[in-house]
PDB file of C-alpha atoms in Angstrom:
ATOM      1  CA  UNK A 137       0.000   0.000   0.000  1.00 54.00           C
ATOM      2  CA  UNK A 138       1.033   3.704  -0.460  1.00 61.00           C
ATOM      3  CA  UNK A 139       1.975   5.297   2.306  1.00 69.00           C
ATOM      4  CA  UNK A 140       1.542   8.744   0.919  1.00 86.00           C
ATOM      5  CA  UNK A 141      -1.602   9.291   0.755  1.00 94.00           C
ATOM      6  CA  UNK A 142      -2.337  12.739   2.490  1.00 96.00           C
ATOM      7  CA  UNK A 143      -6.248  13.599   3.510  1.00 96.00           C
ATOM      8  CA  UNK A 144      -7.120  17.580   3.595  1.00 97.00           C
ATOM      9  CA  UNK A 145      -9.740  19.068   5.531  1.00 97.00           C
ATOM     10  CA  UNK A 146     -10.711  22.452   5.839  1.00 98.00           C
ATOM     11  CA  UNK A 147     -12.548  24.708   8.345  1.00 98.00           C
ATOM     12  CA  UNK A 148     -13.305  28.279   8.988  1.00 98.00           C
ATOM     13  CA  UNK A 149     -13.216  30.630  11.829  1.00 98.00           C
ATOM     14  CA  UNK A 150     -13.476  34.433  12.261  1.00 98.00           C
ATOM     15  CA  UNK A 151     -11.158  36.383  14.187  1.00 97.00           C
ATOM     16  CA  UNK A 152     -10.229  39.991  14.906  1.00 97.00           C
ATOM     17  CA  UNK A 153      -6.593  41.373  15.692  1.00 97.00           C
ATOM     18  CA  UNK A 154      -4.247  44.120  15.587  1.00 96.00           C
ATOM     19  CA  UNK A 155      -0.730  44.857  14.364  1.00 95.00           C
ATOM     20  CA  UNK A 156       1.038  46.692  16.972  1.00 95.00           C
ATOM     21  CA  UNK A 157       4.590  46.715  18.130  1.00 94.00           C
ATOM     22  CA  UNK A 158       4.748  48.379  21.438  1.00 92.00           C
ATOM     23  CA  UNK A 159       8.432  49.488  21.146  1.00 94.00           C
ATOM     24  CA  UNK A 160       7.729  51.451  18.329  1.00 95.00           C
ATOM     25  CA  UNK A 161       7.053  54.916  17.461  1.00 96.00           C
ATOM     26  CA  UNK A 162       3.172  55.092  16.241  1.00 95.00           C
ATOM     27  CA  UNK A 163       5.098  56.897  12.601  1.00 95.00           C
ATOM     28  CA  UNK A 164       6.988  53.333  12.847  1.00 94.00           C
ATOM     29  CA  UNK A 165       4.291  51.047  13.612  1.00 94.00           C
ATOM     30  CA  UNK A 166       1.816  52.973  11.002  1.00 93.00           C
ATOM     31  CA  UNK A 167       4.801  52.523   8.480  1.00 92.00           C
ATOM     32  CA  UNK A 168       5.518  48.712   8.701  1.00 92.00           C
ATOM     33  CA  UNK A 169       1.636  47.620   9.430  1.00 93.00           C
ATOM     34  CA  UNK A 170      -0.804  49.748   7.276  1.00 90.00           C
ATOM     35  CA  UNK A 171      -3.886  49.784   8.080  1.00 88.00           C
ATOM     36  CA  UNK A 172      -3.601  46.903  10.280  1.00 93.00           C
ATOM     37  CA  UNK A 173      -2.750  49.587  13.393  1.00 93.00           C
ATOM     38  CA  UNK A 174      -6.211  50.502  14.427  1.00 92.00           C
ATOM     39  CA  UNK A 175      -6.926  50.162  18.020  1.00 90.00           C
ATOM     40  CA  UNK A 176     -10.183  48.679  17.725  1.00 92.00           C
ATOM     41  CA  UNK A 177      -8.627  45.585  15.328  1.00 93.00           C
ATOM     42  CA  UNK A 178     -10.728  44.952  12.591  1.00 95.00           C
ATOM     43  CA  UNK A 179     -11.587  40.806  11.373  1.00 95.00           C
ATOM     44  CA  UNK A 180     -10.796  38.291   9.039  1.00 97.00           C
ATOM     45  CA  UNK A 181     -12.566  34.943   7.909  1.00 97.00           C
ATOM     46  CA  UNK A 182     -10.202  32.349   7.965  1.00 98.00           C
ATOM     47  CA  UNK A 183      -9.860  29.600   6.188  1.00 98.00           C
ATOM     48  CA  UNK A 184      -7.638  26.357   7.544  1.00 98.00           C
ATOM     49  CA  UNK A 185      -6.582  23.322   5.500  1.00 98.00           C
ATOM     50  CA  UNK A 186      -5.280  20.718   7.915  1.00 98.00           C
ATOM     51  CA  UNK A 187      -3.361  17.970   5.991  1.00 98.00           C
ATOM     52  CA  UNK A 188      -2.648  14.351   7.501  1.00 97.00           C
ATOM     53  CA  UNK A 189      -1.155  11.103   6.757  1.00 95.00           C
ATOM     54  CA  UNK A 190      -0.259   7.975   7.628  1.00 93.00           C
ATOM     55  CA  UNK A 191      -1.006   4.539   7.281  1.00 93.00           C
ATOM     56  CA  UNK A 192      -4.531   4.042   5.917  1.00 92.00           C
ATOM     57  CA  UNK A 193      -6.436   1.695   8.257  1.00 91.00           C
ATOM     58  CA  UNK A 194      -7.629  -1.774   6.985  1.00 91.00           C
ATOM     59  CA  UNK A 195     -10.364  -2.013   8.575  1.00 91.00           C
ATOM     60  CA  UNK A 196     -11.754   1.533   7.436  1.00 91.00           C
ATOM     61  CA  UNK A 197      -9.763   2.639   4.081  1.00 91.00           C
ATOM     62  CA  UNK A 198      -9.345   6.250   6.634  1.00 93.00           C
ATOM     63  CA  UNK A 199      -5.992   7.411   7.582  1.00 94.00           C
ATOM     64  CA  UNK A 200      -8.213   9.111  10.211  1.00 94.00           C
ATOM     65  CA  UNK A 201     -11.974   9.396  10.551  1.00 93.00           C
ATOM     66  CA  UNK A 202     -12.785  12.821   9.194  1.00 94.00           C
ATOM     67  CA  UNK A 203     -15.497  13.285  12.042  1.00 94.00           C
ATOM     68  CA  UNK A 204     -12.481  12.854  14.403  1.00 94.00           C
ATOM     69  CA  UNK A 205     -10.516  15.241  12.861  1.00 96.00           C
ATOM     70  CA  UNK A 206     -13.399  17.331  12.427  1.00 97.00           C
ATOM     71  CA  UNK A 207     -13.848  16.931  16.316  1.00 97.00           C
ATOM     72  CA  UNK A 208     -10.388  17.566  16.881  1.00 97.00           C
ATOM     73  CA  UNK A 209      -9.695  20.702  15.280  1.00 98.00           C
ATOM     74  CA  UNK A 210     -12.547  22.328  15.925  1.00 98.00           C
ATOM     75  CA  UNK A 211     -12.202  21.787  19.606  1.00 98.00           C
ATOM     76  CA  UNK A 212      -8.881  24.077  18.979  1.00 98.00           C
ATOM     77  CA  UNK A 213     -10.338  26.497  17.043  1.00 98.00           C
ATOM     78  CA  UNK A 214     -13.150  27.157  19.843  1.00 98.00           C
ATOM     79  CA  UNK A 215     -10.521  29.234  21.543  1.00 98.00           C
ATOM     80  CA  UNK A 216      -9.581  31.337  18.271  1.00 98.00           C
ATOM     81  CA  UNK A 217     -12.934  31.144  16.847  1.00 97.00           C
ATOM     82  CA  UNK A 218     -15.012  35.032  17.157  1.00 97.00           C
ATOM     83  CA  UNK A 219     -12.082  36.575  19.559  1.00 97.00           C
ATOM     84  CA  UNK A 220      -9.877  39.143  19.652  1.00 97.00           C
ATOM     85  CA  UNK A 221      -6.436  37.380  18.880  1.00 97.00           C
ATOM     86  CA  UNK A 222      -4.549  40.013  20.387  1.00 96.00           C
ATOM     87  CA  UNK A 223      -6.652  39.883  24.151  1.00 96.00           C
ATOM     88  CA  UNK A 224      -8.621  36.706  24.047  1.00 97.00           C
ATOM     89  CA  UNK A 225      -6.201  34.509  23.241  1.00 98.00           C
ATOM     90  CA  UNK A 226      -2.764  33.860  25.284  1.00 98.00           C
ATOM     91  CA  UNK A 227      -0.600  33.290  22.292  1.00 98.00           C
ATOM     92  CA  UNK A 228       0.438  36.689  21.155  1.00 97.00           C
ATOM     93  CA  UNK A 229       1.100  38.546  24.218  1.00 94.00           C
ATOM     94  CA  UNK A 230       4.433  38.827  22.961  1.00 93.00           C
ATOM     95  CA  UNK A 231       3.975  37.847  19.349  1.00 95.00           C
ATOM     96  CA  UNK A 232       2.426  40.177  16.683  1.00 97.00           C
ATOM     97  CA  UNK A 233      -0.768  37.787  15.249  1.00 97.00           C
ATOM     98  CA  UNK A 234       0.299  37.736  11.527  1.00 97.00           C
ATOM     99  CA  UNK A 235      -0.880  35.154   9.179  1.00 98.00           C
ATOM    100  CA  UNK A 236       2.603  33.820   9.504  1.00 98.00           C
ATOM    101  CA  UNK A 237       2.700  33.130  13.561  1.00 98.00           C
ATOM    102  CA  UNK A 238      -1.047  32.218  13.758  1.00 98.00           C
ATOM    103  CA  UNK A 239      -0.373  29.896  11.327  1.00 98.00           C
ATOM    104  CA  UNK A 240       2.832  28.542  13.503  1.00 98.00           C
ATOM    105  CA  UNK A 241       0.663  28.733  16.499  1.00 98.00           C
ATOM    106  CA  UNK A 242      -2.049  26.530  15.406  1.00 98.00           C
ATOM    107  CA  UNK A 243      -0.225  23.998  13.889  1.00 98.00           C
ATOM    108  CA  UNK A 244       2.038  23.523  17.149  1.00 97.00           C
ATOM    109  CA  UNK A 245      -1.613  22.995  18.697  1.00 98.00           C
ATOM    110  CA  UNK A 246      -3.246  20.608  16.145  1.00 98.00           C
ATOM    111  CA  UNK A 247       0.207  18.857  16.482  1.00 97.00           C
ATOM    112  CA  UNK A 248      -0.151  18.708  19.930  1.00 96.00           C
ATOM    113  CA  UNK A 249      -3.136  17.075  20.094  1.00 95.00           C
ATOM    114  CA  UNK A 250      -2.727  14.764  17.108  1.00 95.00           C
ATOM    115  CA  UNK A 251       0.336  13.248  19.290  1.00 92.00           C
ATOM    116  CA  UNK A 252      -1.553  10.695  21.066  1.00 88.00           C
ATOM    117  CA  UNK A 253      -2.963   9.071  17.417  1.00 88.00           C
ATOM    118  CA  UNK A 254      -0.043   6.667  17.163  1.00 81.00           C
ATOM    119  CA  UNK A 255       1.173   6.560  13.243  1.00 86.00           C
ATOM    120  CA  UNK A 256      -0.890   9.881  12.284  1.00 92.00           C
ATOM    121  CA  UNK A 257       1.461  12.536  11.032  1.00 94.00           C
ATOM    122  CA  UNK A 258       0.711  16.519  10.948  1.00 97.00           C
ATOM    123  CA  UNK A 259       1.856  16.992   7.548  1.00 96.00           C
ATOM    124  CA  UNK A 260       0.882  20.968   6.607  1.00 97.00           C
ATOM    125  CA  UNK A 261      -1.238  23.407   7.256  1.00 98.00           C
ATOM    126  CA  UNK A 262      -2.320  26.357   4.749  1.00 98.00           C
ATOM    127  CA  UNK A 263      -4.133  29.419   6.504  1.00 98.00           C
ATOM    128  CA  UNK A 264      -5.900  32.104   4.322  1.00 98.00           C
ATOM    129  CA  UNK A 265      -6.237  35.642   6.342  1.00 97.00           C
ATOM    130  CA  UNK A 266      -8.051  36.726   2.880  1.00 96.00           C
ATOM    131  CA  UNK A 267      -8.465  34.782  -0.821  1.00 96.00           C
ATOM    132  CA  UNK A 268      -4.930  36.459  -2.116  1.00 97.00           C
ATOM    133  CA  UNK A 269      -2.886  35.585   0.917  1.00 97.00           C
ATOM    134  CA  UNK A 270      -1.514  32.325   3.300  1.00 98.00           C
ATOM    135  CA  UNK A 271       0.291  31.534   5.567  1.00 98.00           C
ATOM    136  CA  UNK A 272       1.741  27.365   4.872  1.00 98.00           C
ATOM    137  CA  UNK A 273       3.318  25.583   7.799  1.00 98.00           C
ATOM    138  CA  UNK A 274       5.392  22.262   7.211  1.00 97.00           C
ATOM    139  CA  UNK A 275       7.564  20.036   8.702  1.00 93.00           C
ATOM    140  CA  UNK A 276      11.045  20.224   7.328  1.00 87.00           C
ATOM    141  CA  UNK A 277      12.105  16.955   6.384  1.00 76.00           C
TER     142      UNK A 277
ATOM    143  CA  UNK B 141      11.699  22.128  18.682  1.00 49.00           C
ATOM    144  CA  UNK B 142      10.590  20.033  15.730  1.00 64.00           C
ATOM    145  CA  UNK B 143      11.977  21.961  12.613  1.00 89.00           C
ATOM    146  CA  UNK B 144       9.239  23.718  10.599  1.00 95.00           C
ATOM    147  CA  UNK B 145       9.160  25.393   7.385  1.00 96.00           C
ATOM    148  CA  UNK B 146       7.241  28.513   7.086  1.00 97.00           C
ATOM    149  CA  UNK B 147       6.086  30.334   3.814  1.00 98.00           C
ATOM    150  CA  UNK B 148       3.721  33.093   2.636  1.00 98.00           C
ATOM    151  CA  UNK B 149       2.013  33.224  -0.541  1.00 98.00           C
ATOM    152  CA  UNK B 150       0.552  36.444  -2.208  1.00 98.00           C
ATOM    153  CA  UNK B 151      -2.022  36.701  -5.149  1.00 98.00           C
ATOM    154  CA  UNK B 152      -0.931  39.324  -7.862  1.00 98.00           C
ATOM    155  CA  UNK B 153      -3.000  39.757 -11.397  1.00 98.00           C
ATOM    156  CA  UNK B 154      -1.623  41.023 -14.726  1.00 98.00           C
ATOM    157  CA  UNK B 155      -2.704  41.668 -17.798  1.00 98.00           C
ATOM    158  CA  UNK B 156      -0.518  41.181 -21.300  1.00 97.00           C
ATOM    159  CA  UNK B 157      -1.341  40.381 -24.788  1.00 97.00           C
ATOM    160  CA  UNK B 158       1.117  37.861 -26.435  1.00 96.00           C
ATOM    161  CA  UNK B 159       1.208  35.360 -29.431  1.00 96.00           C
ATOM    162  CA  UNK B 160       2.420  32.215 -29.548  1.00 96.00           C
ATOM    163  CA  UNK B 161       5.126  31.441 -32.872  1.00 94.00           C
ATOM    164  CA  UNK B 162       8.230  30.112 -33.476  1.00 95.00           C
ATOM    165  CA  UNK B 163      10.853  31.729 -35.250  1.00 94.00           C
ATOM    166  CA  UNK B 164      12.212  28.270 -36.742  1.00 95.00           C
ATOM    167  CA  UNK B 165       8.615  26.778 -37.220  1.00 95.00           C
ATOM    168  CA  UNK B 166       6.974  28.023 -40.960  1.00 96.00           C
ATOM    169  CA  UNK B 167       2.876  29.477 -40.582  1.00 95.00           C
ATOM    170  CA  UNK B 168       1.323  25.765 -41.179  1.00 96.00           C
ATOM    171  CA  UNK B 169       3.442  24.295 -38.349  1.00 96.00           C
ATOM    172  CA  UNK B 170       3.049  27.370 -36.218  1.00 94.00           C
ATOM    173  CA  UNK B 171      -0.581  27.240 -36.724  1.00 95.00           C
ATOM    174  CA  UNK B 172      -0.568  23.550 -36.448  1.00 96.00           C
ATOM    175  CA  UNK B 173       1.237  23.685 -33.116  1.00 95.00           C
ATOM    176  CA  UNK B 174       0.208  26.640 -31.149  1.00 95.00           C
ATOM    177  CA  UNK B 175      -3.321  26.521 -33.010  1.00 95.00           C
ATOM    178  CA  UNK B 176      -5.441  29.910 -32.079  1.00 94.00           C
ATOM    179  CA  UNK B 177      -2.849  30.984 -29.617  1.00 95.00           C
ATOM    180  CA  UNK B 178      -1.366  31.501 -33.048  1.00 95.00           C
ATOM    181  CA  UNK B 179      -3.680  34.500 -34.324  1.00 95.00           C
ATOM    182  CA  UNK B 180      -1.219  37.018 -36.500  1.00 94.00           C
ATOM    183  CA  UNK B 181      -2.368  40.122 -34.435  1.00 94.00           C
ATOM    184  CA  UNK B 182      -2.159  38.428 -30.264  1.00 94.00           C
ATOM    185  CA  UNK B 183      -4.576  37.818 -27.455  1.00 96.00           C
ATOM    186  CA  UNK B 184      -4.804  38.358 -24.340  1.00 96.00           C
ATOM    187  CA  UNK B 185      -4.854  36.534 -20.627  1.00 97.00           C
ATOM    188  CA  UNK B 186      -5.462  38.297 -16.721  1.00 97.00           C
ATOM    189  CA  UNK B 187      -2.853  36.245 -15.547  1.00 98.00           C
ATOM    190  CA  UNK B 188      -2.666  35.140 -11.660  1.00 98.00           C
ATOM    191  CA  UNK B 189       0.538  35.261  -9.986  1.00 98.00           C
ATOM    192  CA  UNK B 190       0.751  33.002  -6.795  1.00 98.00           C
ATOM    193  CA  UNK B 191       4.189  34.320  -4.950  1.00 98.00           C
ATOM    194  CA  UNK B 192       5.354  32.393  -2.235  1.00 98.00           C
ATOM    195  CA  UNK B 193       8.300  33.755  -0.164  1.00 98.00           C
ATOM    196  CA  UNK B 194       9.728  31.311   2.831  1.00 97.00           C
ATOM    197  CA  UNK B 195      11.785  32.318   5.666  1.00 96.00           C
ATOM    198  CA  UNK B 196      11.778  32.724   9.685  1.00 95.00           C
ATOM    199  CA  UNK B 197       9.295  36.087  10.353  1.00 96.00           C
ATOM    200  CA  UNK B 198      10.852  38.667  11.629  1.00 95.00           C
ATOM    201  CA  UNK B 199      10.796  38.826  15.925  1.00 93.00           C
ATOM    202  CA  UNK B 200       9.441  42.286  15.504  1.00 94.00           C
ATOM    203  CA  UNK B 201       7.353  42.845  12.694  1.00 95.00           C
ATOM    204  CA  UNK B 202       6.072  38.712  13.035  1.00 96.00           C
ATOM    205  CA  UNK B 203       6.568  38.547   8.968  1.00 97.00           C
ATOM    206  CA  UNK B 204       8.772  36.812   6.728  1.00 97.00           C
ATOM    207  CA  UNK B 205       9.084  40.331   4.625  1.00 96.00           C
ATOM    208  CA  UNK B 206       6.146  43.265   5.980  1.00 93.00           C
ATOM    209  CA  UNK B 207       3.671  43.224   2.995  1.00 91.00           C
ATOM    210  CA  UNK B 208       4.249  46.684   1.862  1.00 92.00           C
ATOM    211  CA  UNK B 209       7.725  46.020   1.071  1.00 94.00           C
ATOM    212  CA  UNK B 210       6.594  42.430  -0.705  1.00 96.00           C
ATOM    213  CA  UNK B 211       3.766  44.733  -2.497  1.00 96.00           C
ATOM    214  CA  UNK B 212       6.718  47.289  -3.728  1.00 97.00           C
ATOM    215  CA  UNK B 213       9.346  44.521  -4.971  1.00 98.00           C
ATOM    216  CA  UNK B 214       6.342  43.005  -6.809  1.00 98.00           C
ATOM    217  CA  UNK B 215       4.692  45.607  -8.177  1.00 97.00           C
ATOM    218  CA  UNK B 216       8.703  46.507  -9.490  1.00 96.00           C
ATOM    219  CA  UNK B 217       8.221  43.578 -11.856  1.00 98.00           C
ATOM    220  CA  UNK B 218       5.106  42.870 -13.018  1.00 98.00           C
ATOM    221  CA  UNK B 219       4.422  46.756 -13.778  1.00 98.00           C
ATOM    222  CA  UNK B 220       6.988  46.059 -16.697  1.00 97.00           C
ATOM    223  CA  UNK B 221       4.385  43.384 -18.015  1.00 97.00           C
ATOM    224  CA  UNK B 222       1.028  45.039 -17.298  1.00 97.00           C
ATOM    225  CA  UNK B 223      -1.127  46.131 -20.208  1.00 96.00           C
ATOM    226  CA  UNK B 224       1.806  45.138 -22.238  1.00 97.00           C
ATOM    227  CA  UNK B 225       2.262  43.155 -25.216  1.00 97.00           C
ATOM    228  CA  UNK B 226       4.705  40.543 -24.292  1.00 97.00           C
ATOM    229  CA  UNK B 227       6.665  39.913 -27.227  1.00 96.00           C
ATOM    230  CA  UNK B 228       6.621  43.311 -28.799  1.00 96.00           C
ATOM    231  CA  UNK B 229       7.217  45.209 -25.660  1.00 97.00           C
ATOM    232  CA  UNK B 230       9.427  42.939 -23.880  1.00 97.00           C
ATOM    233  CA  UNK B 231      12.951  42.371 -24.517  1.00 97.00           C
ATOM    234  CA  UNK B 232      13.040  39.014 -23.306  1.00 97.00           C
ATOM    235  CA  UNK B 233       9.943  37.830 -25.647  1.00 97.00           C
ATOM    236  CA  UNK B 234      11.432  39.136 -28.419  1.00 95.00           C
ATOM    237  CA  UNK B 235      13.353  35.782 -29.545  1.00 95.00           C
ATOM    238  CA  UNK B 236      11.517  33.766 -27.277  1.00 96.00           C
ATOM    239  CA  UNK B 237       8.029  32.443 -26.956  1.00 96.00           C
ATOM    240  CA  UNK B 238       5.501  33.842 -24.533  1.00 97.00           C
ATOM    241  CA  UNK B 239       4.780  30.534 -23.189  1.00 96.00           C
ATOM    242  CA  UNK B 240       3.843  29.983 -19.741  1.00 96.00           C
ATOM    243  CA  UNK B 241       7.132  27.709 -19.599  1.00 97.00           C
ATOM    244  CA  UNK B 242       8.945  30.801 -20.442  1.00 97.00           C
ATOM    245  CA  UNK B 243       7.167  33.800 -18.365  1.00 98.00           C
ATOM    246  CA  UNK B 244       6.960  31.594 -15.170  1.00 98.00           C
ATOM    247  CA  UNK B 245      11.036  31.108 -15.777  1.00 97.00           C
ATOM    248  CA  UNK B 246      11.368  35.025 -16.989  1.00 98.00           C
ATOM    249  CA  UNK B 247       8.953  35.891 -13.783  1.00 98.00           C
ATOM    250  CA  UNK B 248      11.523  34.050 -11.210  1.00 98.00           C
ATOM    251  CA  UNK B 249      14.564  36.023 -12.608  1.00 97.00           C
ATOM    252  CA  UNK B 250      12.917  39.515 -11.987  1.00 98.00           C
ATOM    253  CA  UNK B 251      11.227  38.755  -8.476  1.00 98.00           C
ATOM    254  CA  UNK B 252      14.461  36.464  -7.205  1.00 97.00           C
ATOM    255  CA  UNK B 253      16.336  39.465  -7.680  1.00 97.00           C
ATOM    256  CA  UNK B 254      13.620  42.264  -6.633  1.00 98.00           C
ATOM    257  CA  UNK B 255      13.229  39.858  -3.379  1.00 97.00           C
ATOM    258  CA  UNK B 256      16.642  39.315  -2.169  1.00 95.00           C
ATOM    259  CA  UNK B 257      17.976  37.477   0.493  1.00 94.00           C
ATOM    260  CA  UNK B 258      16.820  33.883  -1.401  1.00 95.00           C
ATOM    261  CA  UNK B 259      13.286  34.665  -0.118  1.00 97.00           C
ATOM    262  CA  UNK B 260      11.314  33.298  -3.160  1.00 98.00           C
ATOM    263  CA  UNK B 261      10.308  29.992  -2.769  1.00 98.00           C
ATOM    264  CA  UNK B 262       7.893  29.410  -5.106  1.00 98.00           C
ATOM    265  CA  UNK B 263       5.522  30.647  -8.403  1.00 98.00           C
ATOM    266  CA  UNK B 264       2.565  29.454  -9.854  1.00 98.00           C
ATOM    267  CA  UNK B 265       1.306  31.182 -12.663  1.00 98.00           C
ATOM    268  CA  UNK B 266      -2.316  31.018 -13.817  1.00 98.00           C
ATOM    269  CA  UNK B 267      -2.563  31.722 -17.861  1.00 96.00           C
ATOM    270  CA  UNK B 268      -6.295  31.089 -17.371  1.00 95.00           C
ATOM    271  CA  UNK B 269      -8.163  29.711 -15.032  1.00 95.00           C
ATOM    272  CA  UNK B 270      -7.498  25.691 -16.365  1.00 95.00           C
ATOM    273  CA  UNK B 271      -3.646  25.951 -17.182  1.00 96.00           C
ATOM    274  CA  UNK B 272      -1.219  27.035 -14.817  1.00 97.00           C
ATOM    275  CA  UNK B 273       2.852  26.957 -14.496  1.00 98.00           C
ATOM    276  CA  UNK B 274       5.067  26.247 -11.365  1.00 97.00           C
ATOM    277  CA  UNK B 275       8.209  26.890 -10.618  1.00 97.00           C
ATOM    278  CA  UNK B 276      10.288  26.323  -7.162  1.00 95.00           C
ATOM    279  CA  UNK B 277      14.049  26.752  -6.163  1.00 90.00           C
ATOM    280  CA  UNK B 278      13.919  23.266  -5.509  1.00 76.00           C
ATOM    281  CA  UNK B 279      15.371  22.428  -2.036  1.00 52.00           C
TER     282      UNK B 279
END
């Protein structure tokens, strides 16, 4: 059997956040981050493709159930999921929440959790902030 | 730490005219091989860009390059191509075909360079929206 086969699911979530770099000058910050500076934050729908693989089960054709997964993720993205990145969540107290360190952030969590599935394998993740732009995460091998 | 890669990908559109012919092909084998592509007086594609740079963000801006600057070293290149017609207005085209092949390759030149520092990691260009070119640096 081929042991490549990768599955893909995706999900969505909305978030708001800010760009902000505290040891900046406001002229600095406005400079580098655009109109991502605004106090308030302003939102995003994003989309996540979660790619796994490993061995595909015998007894069910899956590499994993795609309810599981389902289950799995979206239990994760509860936390992320209508918040303020920047305030709600505890990952970017020191971290500005681009596309590029969400998108290291969740797939440290999704790894996390997919750790106890013996065999399973985070392969990638690709995270859209908006339908020009993404962030991809990957294991180096 | 478990090594990761990181990338970012951006979404650019263009729009050029070109014509597909061969300079050591005569008109029936031209038309034979590049068929309406062929037409004597060019056509025209919006062509997507897919840019994908890779590298470690930055600790203070959180980005692999802030998108401004990615928006300014783009926008360097493919203004040359915009509203253009490839092989009449482009030096490159001039002696070689407008394919895909050949502006994905001619693409990665001008942005490796605009980039810097090795950032590019990948193109995929769309021609329309069922053919589309890719290119990587391959490591």
């Amino acid at each position: 059997m081929n042991e490549n086969v990768t599955l893909t699911r995706k999900f969505e979530f909305s978030a708001s956040h800010r760009y902000w770099n505290e040891q900046w000058s406001r002229e600095e910050n406005d400079r580098t981050f655009g109109h991502n500076t605004s106090p308030y934050g302003h939102g995003h729908n994003y989309d996540l493709y979660v790619t796994v693989g490993g061995p595909i089960s015998e007894k069910t054709g899956m590499i994993i159930n795609l309810s599981e997964l389902k289950k799995i993720v979206n239990e994760i993205l509860l936390e992320f999921d209508h918040k303020y990145l920047n305030l709600d969540t505890p990952y970017f107290k020191d971290k500005i929440p681009t596309t590029e360190n969400l998108a290291l952030v969740l797939f440290g969590l999704i790894d996390k959790k997919l750790a106890g599935y013996k065999s399973l394998i985070l392969k990638r993740i690709r995270l859209f902030v908006k339908q020009d732009t993404y962030a991809d995460v990957w294991r180096d091998e | 730490m478990m090594a990761l890669k990181i990338s970012l990908t951006r979404i650019y559109i263009f729009s050029a005219a070109h014509r597909l012919n061969s300079e050591i092909l005569d008109e029936q084998k031209n038309l034979e091989v590049y068929d309406k592509c062929n037409n004597p007086l060019g056509h025209g594609h919006n062509y997507k860009l897919e840019i994908t740079i890779s590298g470690i963000p930055d600790r203070e801006t959180g980005m692999i390059l802030s998108q401004g600057q990615l928006n300014q070293k783009v926008k360097n290149v493919l203004d040359e191509l915009n509203y253009k017609h490839l092989d009449n207005e482009i030096p490159f085209f001039k002696h070689r075909i407008s394919s895909g092949e050949n502006i994905v390759q001619y693409l990665w030149d001008q942005l490796d360079e605009s980039i810097g520092r090795g950032m590019l990691y990948h193109l995929k260009l769309w021609e329309t929206n069922n053919n589309s070119f890719e290119l990587d640096r391959g490591r």
